[in-house]
């Protein structure tokens, strides 16, 4: 594997191999000195055209735990502001000698374009509404740790702005690769325009599916959707789709709650649910580092076992 | 320069039929069409063995970018590319900088268009500044010879403005109101056909209904006013249905389709390469099938390329950030032959009709001697092409100043060998002459 651009490109075995590798790195992170020399001498650069806290920190932490050198290219304070094109920017960075480039961009497919332009490995850290493969891998990894190696038969509801979410696309693909059954729960305006060939079912009423699901995966709904006539008001949205404590109480006792962040505590997901015993939200963040270590190692490591 | 030329041993094919004949051209006009003609002393001989000799091709929708974006194309380079594609006349769209909504600017580009390898005529804007609100001076532009009016690139979204344009143009015989039919609200923020692929790729979509709703509205307005309507680059099967019904009802409507809308689908966008981006977008397989059927049954009158050059750096961007548009003039007839004639969907005569005499009439270019039968007395605007010749599209070898062909690497049938413009060869044995 040269690049990680989308979950679409990975079959079940490839996903499982990455998750197995992540298990090994999670053990490394539990050590007193959570660092291995696996990528010593390698250089990983992150190029983020969109604001991000957790994904960027997570990648940089992962690279450092593997002893790679890291560079961070902050678009806001760079030549991009002076009008430099994406092509010229990545060519310039590549000329400094790098092994992997972690790319987040507001346009779908931007990392795919970058992968055509440079020789280094490219990791998609989120492209427009398209995919966010490492988020999907860390979600699957987190769930797998609680549900056994396979997700066969596991029922997942992804709730929120599916249409505009790269996380929904990637996580749905990744979960279903591992055997889970995914239901999209949202008003029709927030469901993708066409679902031909998608291995999902759709529900418009959250209360209909609450009692049947093993995982409630909540996505954020952005205020800007109101101006696009996709929703009347956020208040109405939360009344119908918010994961309140009352709704959480109607889920099976062993139903897990997940959220990719950043989340709006309160109307979107109740604080007692986020901090409750069935919440995997904090664990998702921790596991993100291990999963991104596995991805970096698989793409630019020697491919052998890690000491 | 020889004052006469003979096109020898070709198969002459025009609207009246086909026959084996030599064609003698003298002083810019066809002098004689008959088998086994003697070659007059000093005449140049153009071999047409194995070739079809047809009226020059006519492309009623190109963008030659002059004035304003000469780094992408000029009237001169666009005309040369068009001549290599077998075209003797084109209609360039007015979405230049400045836009062609002014008689002085129009007079200047028309003058330029008469000095190049192909007759480059221009459409005028429907509205001032292509802003969609106030009518451009249609009459002044008409008096300069303009027959096609459009705000192409943008849709005339205001129904009342469209209605008044239809009405006003009734006083300008032979003129036509041509629409880029995409409702701006329905396509806002969109970059490709809305469907299975846009959903999968996460690229915001432009639904086919953005086109068909405008076509339906405009047809109602054409009926109300008696105006003459032309649908540019029609892309949706539903629009073709509407035009078919309107024609049956006697509404004055014509329409065109681009080669790329017949040869490619939205699946091409899965590469995220913006060379496959245009407006209206490449659509579904069902749309391609419906458009192909509509072209074959005559509902669609013409093939027009929407030749839209973009400088390489503007296409070396993420899909959503690159400008829409594809090259077309150098590949049009070959794509049409490969996709329509080789597959048995249409005859070569039908395809040439859609690329020559039918579009010539829509834009009034028959009056300038284009698309006319190959008979003595008509201006010698001719295309000599070998329909069986195979060639591979190489972007680096195109004459256009830009490289954004969606057909790079395609092996196509049908190659233009010679092109003759008012009796002068503009292309000889595949080589541009100026």
Short mmCIF file of C-alpha atoms in Angstrom, two decimals, chain A residues 8 86-87 105-110 112-113 116-117 129-130 169 192-194 196 198, chain B residues 194-196 198-204 271-274 315-321:
data_model
loop_
_atom_site.label_atom_id
_atom_site.label_comp_id
_atom_site.label_asym_id
_atom_site.label_seq_id
_atom_site.Cartn_x
_atom_site.Cartn_y
_atom_site.Cartn_z
CA UNK A 8 -13.31 2.42 -0.60
CA UNK A 86 -1.85 23.28 -4.25
CA UNK A 87 0.35 21.75 -6.96
CA UNK A 105 -8.42 19.77 2.18
CA UNK A 106 -11.87 21.29 1.80
CA UNK A 107 -12.23 19.85 -1.74
CA UNK A 108 -13.13 16.21 -2.35
CA UNK A 109 -10.34 14.28 -4.02
CA UNK A 110 -7.59 16.82 -3.27
CA UNK A 112 -5.94 11.93 -4.73
CA UNK A 113 -4.63 14.76 -6.91
CA UNK A 116 -0.68 11.88 -8.64
CA UNK A 117 1.76 14.77 -8.33
CA UNK A 129 -17.44 15.67 1.94
CA UNK A 130 -15.69 12.62 0.54
CA UNK A 169 -18.95 7.91 4.26
CA UNK A 192 -26.98 11.54 0.51
CA UNK A 193 -28.83 12.32 -2.71
CA UNK A 194 -28.49 8.75 -3.99
CA UNK A 196 -27.50 3.09 -5.02
CA UNK A 198 -24.59 1.54 -0.51
CA UNK B 194 -25.99 14.81 -9.03
CA UNK B 195 -26.42 11.07 -8.78
CA UNK B 196 -24.84 7.86 -7.67
CA UNK B 198 -21.62 12.54 -6.70
CA UNK B 199 -23.05 10.90 -3.59
CA UNK B 200 -20.17 8.45 -3.45
CA UNK B 201 -17.44 10.98 -4.18
CA UNK B 202 -18.86 13.61 -1.87
CA UNK B 203 -18.74 16.20 -4.65
CA UNK B 204 -21.79 18.49 -4.49
CA UNK B 271 -10.62 9.99 -10.98
CA UNK B 272 -11.09 13.46 -9.41
CA UNK B 273 -9.39 14.80 -12.54
CA UNK B 274 -11.09 18.10 -13.44
CA UNK B 315 -6.93 22.39 -14.35
CA UNK B 316 -4.09 21.27 -12.06
CA UNK B 317 -6.29 21.81 -9.04
CA UNK B 318 -8.73 19.81 -6.95
CA UNK B 319 -11.91 18.98 -8.88
CA UNK B 320 -14.09 21.44 -6.99
CA UNK B 321 -11.66 24.30 -7.55
#
